[in-house]
Short mmCIF file of C-alpha atoms and ligand atoms in Angstrom, two decimals:
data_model
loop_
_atom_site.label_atom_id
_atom_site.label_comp_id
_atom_site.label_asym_id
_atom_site.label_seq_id
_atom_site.Cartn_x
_atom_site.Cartn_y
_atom_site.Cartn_z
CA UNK M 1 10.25 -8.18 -10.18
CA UNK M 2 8.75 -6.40 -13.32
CA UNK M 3 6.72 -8.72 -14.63
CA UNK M 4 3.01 -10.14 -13.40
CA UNK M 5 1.47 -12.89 -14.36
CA UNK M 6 -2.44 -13.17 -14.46
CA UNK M 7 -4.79 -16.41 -14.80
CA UNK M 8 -7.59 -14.08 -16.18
CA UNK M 9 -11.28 -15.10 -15.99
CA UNK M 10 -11.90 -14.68 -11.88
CA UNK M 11 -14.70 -12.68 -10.35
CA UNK M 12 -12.97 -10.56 -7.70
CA UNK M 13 -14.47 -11.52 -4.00
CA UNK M 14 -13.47 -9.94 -0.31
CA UNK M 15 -11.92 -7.19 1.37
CA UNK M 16 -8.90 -4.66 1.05
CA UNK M 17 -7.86 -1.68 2.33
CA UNK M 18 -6.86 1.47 0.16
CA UNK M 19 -3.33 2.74 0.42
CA UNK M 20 -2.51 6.37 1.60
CA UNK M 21 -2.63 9.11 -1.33
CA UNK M 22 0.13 9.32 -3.33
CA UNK M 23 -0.87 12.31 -4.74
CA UNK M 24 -1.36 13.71 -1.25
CA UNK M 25 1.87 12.50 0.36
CA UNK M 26 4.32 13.63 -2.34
CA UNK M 27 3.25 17.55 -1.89
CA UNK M 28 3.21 17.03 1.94
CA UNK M 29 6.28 15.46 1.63
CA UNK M 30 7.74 18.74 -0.06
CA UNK M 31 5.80 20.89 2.35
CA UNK M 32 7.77 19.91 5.19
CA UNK M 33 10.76 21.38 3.84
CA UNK M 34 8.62 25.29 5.29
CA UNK M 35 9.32 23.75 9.10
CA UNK M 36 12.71 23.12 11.05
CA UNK M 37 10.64 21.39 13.41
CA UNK M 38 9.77 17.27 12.74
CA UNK M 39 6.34 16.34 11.28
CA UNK M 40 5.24 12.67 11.69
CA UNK M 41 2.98 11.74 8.28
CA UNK M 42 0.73 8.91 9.28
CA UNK M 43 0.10 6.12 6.49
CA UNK M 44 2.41 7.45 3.94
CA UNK M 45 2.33 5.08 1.30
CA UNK M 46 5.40 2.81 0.45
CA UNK M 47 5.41 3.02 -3.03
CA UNK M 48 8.13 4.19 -5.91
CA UNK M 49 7.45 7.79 -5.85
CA UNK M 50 7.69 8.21 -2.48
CA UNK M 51 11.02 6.76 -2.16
CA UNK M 52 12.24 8.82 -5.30
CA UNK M 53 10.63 12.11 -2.96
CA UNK M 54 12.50 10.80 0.55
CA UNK M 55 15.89 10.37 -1.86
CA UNK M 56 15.89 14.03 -3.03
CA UNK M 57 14.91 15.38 0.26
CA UNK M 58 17.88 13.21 1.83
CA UNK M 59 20.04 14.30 -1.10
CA UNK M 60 19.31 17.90 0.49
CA UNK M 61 19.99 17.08 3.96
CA UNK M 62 16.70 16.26 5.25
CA UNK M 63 16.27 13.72 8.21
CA UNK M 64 13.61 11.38 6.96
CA UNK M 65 12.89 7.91 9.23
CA UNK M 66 10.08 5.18 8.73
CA UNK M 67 8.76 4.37 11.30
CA UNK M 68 5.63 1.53 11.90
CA UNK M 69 2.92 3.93 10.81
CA UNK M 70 4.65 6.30 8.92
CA UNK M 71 7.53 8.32 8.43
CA UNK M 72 8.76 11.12 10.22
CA UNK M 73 10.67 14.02 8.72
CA UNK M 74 12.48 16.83 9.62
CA UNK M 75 14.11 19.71 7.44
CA UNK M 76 16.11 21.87 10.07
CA UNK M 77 19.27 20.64 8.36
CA UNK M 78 18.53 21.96 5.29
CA UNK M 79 21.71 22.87 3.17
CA UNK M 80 20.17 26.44 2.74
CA UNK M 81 23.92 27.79 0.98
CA UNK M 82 23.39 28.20 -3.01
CA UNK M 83 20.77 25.58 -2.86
CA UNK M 84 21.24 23.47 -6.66
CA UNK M 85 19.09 20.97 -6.90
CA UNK M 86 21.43 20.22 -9.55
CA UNK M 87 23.68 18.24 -6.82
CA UNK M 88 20.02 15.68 -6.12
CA UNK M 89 20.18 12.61 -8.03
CA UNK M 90 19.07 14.25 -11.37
CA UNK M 91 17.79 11.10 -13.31
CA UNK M 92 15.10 11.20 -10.29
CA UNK M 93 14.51 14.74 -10.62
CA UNK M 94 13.90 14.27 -14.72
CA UNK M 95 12.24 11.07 -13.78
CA UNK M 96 9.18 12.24 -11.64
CA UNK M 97 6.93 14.84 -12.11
CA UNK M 98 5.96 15.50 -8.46
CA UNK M 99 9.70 17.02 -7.82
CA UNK M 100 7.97 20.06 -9.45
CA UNK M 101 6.56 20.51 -5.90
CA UNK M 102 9.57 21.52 -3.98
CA UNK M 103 10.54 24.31 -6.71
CA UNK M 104 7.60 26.17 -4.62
CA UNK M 105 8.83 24.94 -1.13
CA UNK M 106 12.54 25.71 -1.59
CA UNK M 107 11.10 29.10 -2.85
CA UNK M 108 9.12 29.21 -0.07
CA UNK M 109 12.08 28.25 2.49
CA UNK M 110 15.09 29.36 1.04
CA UNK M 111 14.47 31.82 -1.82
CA UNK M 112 16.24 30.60 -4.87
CA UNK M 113 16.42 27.28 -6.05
CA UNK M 114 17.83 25.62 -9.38
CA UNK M 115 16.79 22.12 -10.49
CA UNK M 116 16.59 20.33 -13.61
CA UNK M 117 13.96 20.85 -15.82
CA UNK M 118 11.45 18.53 -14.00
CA UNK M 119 10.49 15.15 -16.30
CA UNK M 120 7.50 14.95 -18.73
CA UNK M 121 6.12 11.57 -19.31
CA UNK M 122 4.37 9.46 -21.49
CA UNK M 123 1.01 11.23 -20.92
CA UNK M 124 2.13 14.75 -22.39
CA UNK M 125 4.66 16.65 -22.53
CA UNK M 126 3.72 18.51 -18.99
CA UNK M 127 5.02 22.14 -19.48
CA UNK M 128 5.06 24.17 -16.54
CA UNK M 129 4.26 27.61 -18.12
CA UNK M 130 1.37 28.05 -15.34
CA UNK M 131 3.57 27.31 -12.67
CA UNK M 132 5.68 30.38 -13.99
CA UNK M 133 3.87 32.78 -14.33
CA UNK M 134 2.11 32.20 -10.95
CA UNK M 135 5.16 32.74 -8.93
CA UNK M 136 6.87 35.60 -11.09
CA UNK M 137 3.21 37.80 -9.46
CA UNK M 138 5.04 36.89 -6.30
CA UNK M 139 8.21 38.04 -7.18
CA UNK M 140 10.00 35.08 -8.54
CA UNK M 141 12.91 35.70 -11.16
CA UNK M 142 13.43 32.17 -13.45
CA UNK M 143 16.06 32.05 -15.43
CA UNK M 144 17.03 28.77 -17.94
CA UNK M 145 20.44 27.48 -19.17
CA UNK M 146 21.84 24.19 -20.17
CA UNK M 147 18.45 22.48 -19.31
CA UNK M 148 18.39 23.85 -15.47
CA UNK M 149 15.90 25.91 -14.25
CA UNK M 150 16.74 28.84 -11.60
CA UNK M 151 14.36 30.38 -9.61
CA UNK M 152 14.77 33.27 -7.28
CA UNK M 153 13.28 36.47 -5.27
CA UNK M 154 14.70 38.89 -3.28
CA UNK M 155 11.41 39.05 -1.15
CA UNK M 156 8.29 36.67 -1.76
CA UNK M 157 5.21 38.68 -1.80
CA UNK M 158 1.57 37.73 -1.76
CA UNK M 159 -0.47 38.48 -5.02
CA UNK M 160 -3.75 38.34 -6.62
CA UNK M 161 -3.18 35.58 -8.94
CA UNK M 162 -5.62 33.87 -11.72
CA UNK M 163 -4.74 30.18 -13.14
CA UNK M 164 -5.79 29.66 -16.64
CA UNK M 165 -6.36 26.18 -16.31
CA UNK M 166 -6.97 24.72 -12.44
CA UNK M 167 -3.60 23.05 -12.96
CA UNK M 168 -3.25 20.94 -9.48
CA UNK M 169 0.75 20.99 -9.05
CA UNK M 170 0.47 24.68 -9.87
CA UNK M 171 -1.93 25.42 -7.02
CA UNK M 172 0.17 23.38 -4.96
CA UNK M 173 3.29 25.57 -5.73
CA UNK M 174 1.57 28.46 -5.28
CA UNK M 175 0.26 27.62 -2.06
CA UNK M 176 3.85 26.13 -1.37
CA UNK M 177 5.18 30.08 -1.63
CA UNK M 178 2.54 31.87 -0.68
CA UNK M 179 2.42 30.52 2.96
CA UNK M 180 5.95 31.91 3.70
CA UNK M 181 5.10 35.47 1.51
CA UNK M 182 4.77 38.43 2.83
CA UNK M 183 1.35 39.44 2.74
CA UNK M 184 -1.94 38.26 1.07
CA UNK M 185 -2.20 35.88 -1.73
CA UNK M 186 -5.52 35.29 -3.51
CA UNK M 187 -5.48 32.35 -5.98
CA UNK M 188 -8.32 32.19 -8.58
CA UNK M 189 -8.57 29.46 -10.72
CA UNK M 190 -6.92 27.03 -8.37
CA UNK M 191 -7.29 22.77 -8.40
CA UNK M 192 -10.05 21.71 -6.71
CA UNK M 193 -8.68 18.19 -5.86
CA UNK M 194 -8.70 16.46 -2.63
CA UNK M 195 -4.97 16.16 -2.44
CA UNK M 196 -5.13 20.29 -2.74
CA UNK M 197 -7.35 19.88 0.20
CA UNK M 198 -5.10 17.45 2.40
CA UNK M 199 -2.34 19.79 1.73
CA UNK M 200 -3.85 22.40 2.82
CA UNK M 201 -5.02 20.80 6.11
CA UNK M 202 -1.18 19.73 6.65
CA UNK M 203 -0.01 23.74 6.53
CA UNK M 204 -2.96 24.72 8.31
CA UNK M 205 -2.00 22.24 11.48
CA UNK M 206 1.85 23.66 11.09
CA UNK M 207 0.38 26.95 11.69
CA UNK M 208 -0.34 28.66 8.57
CA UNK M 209 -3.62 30.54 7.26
CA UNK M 210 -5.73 29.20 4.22
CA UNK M 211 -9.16 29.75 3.72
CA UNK M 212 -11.18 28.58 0.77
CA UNK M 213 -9.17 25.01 0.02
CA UNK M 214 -11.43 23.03 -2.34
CA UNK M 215 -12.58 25.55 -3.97
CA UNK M 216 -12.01 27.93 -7.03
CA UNK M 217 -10.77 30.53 -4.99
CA UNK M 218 -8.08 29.72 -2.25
CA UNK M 219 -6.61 33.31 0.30
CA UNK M 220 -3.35 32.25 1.98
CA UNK M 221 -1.77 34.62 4.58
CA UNK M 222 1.74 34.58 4.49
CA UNK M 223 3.23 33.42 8.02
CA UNK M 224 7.08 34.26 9.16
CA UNK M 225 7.37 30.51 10.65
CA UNK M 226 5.57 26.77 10.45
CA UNK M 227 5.86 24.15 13.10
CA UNK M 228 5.51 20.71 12.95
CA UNK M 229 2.95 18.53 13.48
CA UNK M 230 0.97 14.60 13.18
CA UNK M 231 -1.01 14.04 10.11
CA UNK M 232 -2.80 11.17 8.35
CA UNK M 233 -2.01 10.88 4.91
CA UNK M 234 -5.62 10.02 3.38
CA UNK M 235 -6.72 7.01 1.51
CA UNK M 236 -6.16 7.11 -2.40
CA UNK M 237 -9.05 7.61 -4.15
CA UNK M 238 -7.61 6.38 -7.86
CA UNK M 239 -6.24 3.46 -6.10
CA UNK M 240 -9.91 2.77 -4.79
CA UNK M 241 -11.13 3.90 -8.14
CA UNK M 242 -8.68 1.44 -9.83
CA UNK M 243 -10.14 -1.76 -7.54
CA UNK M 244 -13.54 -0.34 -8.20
CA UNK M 245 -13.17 -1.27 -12.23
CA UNK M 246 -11.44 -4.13 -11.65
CA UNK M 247 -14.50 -5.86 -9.53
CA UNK M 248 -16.85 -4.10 -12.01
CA UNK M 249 -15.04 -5.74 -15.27
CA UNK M 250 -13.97 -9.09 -13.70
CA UNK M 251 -17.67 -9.27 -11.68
CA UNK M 252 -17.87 -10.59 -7.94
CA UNK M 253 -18.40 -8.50 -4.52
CA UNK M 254 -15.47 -6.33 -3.05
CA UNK M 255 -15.56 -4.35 0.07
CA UNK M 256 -12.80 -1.56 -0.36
CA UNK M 257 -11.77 -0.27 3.22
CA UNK M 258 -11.36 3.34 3.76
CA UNK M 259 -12.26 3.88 0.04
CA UNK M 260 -12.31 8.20 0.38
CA UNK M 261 -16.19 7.93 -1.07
CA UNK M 262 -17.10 11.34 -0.83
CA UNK M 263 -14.24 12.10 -2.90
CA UNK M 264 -15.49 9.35 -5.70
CA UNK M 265 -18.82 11.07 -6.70
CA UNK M 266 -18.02 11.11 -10.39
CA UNK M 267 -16.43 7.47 -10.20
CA UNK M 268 -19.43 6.28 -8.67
CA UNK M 269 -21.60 7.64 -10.94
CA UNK M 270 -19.88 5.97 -13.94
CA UNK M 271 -19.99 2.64 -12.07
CA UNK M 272 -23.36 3.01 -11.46
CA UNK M 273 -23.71 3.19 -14.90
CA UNK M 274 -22.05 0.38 -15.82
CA UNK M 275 -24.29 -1.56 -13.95
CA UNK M 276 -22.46 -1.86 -10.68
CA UNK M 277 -24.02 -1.94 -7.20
CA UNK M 278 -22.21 0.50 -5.24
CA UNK M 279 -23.03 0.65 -1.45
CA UNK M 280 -21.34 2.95 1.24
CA UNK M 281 -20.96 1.31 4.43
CA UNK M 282 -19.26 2.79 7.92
CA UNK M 283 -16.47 0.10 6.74
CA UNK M 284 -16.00 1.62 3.25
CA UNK M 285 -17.68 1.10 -0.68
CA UNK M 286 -19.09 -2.27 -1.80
CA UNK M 287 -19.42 -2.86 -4.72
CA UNK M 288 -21.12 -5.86 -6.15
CA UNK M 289 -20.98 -6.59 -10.08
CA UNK M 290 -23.04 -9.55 -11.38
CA UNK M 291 -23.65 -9.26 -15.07
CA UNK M 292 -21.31 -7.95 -18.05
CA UNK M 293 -20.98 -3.93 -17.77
CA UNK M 294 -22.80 -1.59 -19.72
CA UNK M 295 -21.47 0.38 -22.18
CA UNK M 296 -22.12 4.18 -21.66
CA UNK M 297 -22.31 7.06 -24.69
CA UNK M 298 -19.73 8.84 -23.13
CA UNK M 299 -17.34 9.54 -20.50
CA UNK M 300 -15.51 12.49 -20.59
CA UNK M 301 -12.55 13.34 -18.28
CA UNK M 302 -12.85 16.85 -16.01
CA UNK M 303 -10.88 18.65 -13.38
CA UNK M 304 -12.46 17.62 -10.15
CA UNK M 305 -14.80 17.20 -9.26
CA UNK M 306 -15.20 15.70 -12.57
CA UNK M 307 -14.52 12.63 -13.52
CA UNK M 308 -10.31 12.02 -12.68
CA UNK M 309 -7.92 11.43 -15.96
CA UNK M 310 -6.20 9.04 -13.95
CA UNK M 311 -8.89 6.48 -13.90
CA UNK M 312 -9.47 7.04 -17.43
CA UNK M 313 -7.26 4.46 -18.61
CA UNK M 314 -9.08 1.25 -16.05
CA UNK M 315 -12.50 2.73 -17.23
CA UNK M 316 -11.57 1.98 -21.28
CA UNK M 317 -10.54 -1.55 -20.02
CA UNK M 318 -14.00 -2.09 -18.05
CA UNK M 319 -15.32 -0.12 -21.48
CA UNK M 320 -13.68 -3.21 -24.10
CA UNK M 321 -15.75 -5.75 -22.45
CA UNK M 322 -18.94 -3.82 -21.72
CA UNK M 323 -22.37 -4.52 -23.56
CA UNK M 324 -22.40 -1.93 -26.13
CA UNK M 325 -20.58 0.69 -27.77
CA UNK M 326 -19.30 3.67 -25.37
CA UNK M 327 -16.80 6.85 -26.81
CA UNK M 328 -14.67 8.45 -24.34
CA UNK M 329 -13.28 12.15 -24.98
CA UNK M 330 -9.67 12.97 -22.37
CA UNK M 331 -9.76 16.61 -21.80
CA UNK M 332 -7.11 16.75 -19.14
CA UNK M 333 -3.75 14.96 -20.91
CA UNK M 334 -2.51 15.02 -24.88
CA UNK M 335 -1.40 11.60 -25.03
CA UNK M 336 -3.52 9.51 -22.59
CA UNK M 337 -4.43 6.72 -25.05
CA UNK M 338 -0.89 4.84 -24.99
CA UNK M 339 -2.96 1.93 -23.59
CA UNK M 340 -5.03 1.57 -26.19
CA UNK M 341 -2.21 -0.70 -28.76
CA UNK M 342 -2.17 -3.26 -25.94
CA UNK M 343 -5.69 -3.37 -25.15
CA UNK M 344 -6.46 -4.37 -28.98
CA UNK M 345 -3.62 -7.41 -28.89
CA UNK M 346 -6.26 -8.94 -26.13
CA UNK M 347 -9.54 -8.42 -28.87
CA UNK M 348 -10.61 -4.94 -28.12
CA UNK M 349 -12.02 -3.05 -30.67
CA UNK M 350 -11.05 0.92 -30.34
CA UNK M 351 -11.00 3.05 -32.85
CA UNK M 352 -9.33 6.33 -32.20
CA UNK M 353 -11.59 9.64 -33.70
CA UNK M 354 -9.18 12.28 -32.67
CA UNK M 355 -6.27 13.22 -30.44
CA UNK M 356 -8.50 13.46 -27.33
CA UNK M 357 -11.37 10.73 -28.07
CA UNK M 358 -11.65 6.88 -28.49
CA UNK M 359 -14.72 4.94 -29.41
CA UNK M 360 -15.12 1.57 -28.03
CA UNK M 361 -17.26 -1.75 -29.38
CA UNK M 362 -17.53 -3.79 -26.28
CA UNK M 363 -16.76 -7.33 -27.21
CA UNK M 364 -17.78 -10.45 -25.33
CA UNK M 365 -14.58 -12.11 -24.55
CA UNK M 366 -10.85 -10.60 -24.47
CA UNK M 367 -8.06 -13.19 -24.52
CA UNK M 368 -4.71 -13.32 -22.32
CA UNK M 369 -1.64 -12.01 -23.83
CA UNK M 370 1.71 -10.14 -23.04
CA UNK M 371 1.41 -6.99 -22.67
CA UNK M 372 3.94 -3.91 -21.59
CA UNK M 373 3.11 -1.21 -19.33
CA UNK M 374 4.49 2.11 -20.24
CA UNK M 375 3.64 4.66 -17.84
CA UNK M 376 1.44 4.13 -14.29
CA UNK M 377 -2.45 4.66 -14.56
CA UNK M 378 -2.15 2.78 -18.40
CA UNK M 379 -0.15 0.03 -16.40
CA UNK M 380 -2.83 -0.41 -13.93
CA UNK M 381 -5.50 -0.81 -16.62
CA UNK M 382 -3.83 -3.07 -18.24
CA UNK M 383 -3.47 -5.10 -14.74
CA UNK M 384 -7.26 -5.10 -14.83
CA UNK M 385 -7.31 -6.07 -18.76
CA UNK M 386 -5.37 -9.49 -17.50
CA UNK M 387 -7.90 -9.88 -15.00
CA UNK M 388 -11.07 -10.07 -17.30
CA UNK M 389 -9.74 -11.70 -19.76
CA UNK M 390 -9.66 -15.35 -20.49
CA UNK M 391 -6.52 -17.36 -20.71
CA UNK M 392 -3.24 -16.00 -19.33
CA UNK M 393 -1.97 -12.34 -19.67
CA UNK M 394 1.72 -11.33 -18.59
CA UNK M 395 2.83 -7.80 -17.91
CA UNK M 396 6.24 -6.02 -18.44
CA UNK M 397 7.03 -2.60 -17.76
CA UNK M 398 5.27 -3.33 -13.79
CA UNK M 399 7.50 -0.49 -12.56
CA UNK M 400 5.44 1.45 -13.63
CA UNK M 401 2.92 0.16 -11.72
CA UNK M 402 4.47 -0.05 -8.59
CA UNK M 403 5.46 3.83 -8.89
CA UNK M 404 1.78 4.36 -7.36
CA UNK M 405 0.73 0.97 -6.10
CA UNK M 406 1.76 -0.29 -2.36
CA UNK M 407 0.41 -3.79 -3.22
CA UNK M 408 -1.24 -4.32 -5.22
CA UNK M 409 -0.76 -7.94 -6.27
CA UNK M 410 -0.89 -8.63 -3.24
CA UNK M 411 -4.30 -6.88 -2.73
CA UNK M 412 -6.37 -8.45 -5.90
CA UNK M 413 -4.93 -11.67 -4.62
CA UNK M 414 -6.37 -11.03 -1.42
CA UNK M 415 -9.74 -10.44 -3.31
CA UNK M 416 -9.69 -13.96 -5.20
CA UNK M 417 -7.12 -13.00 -8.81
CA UNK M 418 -4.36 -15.98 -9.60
CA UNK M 419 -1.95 -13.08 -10.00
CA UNK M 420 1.74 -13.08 -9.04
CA UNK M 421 4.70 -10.97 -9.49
CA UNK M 422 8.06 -12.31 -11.09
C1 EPZ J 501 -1.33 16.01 -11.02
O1 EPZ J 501 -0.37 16.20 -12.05
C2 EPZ J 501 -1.24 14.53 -10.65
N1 EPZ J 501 0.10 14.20 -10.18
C3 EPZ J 501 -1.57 13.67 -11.89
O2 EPZ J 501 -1.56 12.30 -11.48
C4 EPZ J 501 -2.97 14.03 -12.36
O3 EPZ J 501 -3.27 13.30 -13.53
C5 EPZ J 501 -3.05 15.53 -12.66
O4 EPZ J 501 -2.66 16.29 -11.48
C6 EPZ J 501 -4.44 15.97 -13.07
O5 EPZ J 501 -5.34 15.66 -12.08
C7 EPZ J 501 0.45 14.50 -8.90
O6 EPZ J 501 -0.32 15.06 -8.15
C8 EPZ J 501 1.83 14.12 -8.49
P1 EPZ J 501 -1.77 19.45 -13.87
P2 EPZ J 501 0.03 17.70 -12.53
O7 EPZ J 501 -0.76 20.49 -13.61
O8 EPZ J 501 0.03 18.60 -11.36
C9 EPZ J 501 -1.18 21.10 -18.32
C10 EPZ J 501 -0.85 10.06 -11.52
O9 EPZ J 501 -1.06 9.13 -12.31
N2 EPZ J 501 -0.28 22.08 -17.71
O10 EPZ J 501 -3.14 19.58 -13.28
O11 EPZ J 501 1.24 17.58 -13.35
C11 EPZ J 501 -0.58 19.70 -18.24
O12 EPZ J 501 0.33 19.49 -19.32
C12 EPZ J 501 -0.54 11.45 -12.06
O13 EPZ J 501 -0.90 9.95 -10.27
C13 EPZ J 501 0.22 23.11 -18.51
O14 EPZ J 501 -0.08 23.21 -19.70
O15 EPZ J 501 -1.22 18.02 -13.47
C14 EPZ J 501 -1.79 18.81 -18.33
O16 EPZ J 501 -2.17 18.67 -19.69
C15 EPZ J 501 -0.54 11.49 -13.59
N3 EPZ J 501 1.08 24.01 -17.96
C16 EPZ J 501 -2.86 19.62 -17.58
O17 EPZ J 501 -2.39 20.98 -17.56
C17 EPZ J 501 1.44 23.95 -16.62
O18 EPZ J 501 2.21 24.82 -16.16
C18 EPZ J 501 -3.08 19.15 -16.14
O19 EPZ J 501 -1.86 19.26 -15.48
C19 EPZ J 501 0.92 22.91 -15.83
C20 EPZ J 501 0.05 21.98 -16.39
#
């Protein structure tokens, strides 16, 4: 199934419930490699990335089981000899950026590590020159050749480390190390993100000792051993933000269950903007959306609690349609405008100013055509694009889509789209 097709034209009306964080499970998911003891991760989602995660940590030994709720993992098994990450099923390590996360966890567990320089993607080329230099303050020796990447210490030692840029998988693989260090570790500069947070809150219940997660500065104690433990994986706030621009460019009323609202200011705010009615209930966010957005002067994308990169791409879609003419500047990625050839073969009108900005004339009607997807968050949008406009629109490329997406076809049917996968 890599193709959907989309009967555009629909307001968007009724209930769904947001996925777990994919961006929160996939570090977790690394994280458990620190315990021999089982942790049990409560609604992990079941989506592409996840199941490329589960297959390297089974390709290392790891015991991994779904179960109803969840999945349940445990790492005692862990071929700890000269660990190469070399012997995982490489095209998945190239393929997906989140691998990146267990170079800190092996480091963290085992010491030395070699893997495949981790992929880039469509978005940028996604060096990992912070990520470096983090861990060599810790003690970490890389070396390259032939494309692999070996990592190494003799002992992992806390340090007082500064980010240059609040790079979130680098925060995560510092915190990754730093928990199994010996000694202090102060990290300046770190992510501020939620999924920084959850992971956090997952180390914290296996025992270990953070203070200052969600904010700039983040102290972890090193601790000789973690334990296992239950956690709930939380919802996905760009999957909620995702549904949020689809009801605000298609119109109608959507209730979106366990939306993570507090972590949506920024998202909100934009919506609001637009002209959507945004409401928080104990259920979730409804949002209602009766007239044609509003175009806004301009949205610029921020570390968080900015507004997220990865709901850049849906808000240009909501943008093509709006009343008005909006410019949006991407500050996070170097290439996050790949969307914006298909968006024009539906009527859009976007001019691009510069690497990093677009400016958009909101038109009144876009028109149903096929379209491919060529990475996940410019997928999505262009999910949404078939939903607002008139006529039919067909999708290729919808692995993409499903790489961060549990159902969601299934989900904007739910909510009233004539959408199906083929
Ligand atoms: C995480 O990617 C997310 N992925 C991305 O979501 C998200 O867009 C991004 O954070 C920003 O919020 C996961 O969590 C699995 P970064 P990550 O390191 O960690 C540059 C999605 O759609 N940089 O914060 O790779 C980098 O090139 C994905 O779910 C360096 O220059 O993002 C980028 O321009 C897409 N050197 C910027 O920083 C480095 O060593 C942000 O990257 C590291 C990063």
């Amino acid at each position: 199934m890599d193709s959907i097709h989309i009967q555009g034209g629909v307001a968007l009306r009724g209930k769904v419930r947001i996925q777990g964080s994919k961006n929160a499970a996939l570090p977790i998911l690394a994280a458990t490699l620190l315990t021999k003891e089982t942790s049990h991760l409560q609604n992990c989602p079941r989506i592409a990335d996840v199941y490329c995660m589960i297959r390297l940590l089974r390709s290392l030994g790891v015991c991994v089981r779904w179960e109803e709720n969840g999945v349940r993992v445990n790492a005692k098994s862990l071929q700890t000899d000269e660990l190469v990450l070399g012997n995982m099923p490489t095209e998945a390590v190239r393929s997906m950026r989140s691998s990146l996360c267990l170079l800190g966890a092996l480091l963290g567990r085992v010491g030395a590590v070699t893997m495949e320089y981790p992929g880039g993607c469509v978005i940028g080329e996604r060096p990992i020159d912070i990520h470096i230099a983090a861990l060599k303050q810790m003690g970490v020796v890389f070396a390259e050749a032939d494309g692999m990447l070996t990592a190494s210490a003799q002992t992992l030692h806390g340090a007082d480390i500064t980010l240059p840029f609040p790079s979130v998988g680098a925060t995560e693989n510092v915190i990754l190390t730093a928990v199994m260090a010996e000694g202090t570790t102060i990290l300046r500069g770190a992510a501020r993100e939620p999924e920084v947070v959850a992971l956090c809150e997952y180390l914290e219940q296996c025992g270990a000792r953070i203070e200052g997660a969600g904010g700039q500065t983040i102290q972890i104690e090193g601790t000789g051993q973690l334990y296992g433990t239950h956690y709930q994986i939380p919802p996905d706030r760009i999957v909620a933000g995702t549904y949020l621009f689809g009801a605000v460019g298609a119109g109608g009323s959507v209730l979106l269950e366990r939306a993570p609202i507090q972590q949506m200011e920024a998202v909100l705010e934009l919506a609001k903007q637009m002209g959507a009615q945004c409401d928080l209930t104990t259920e979730g966010l409804y949002v209602q959306m009766e007239t044609r957005p509003q175009a806004v002067p301009l949205l610029c994308t921020a570390p968080y609690p900015g507004f997220p990169t990865d709901l850049q791409s849906p808000a240009l879609t909501v943008l093509t349609c709006a009343e008005g003419d909006s410019v949006i500047e991407e500050n996070i990625f170097e290439n996050r405008f790949r969307v914006v050839e298909p968006l024009r073969s539906l009527g859009a009108q976007i001019e691009l100013l510069d690497r990093h900005r677009v400016a958009v004339h909101g038109v009144e009607r876009l028109h149903g055509t096929v379209m491919e997807a060529k990475e996940l968050r410019g997928g999505a949008a262009l999910l949404l694009a078939g939903l607002v406009a008139d006529g039919e629109s067909i999708i290729t490329g919808c692995s993409y889509i499903y790489r961060g997406y549990e159902n969601i076809c299934k989900d904007l049917r739910e909510l009233g789209a004539r959408i199906t996968s083929v």
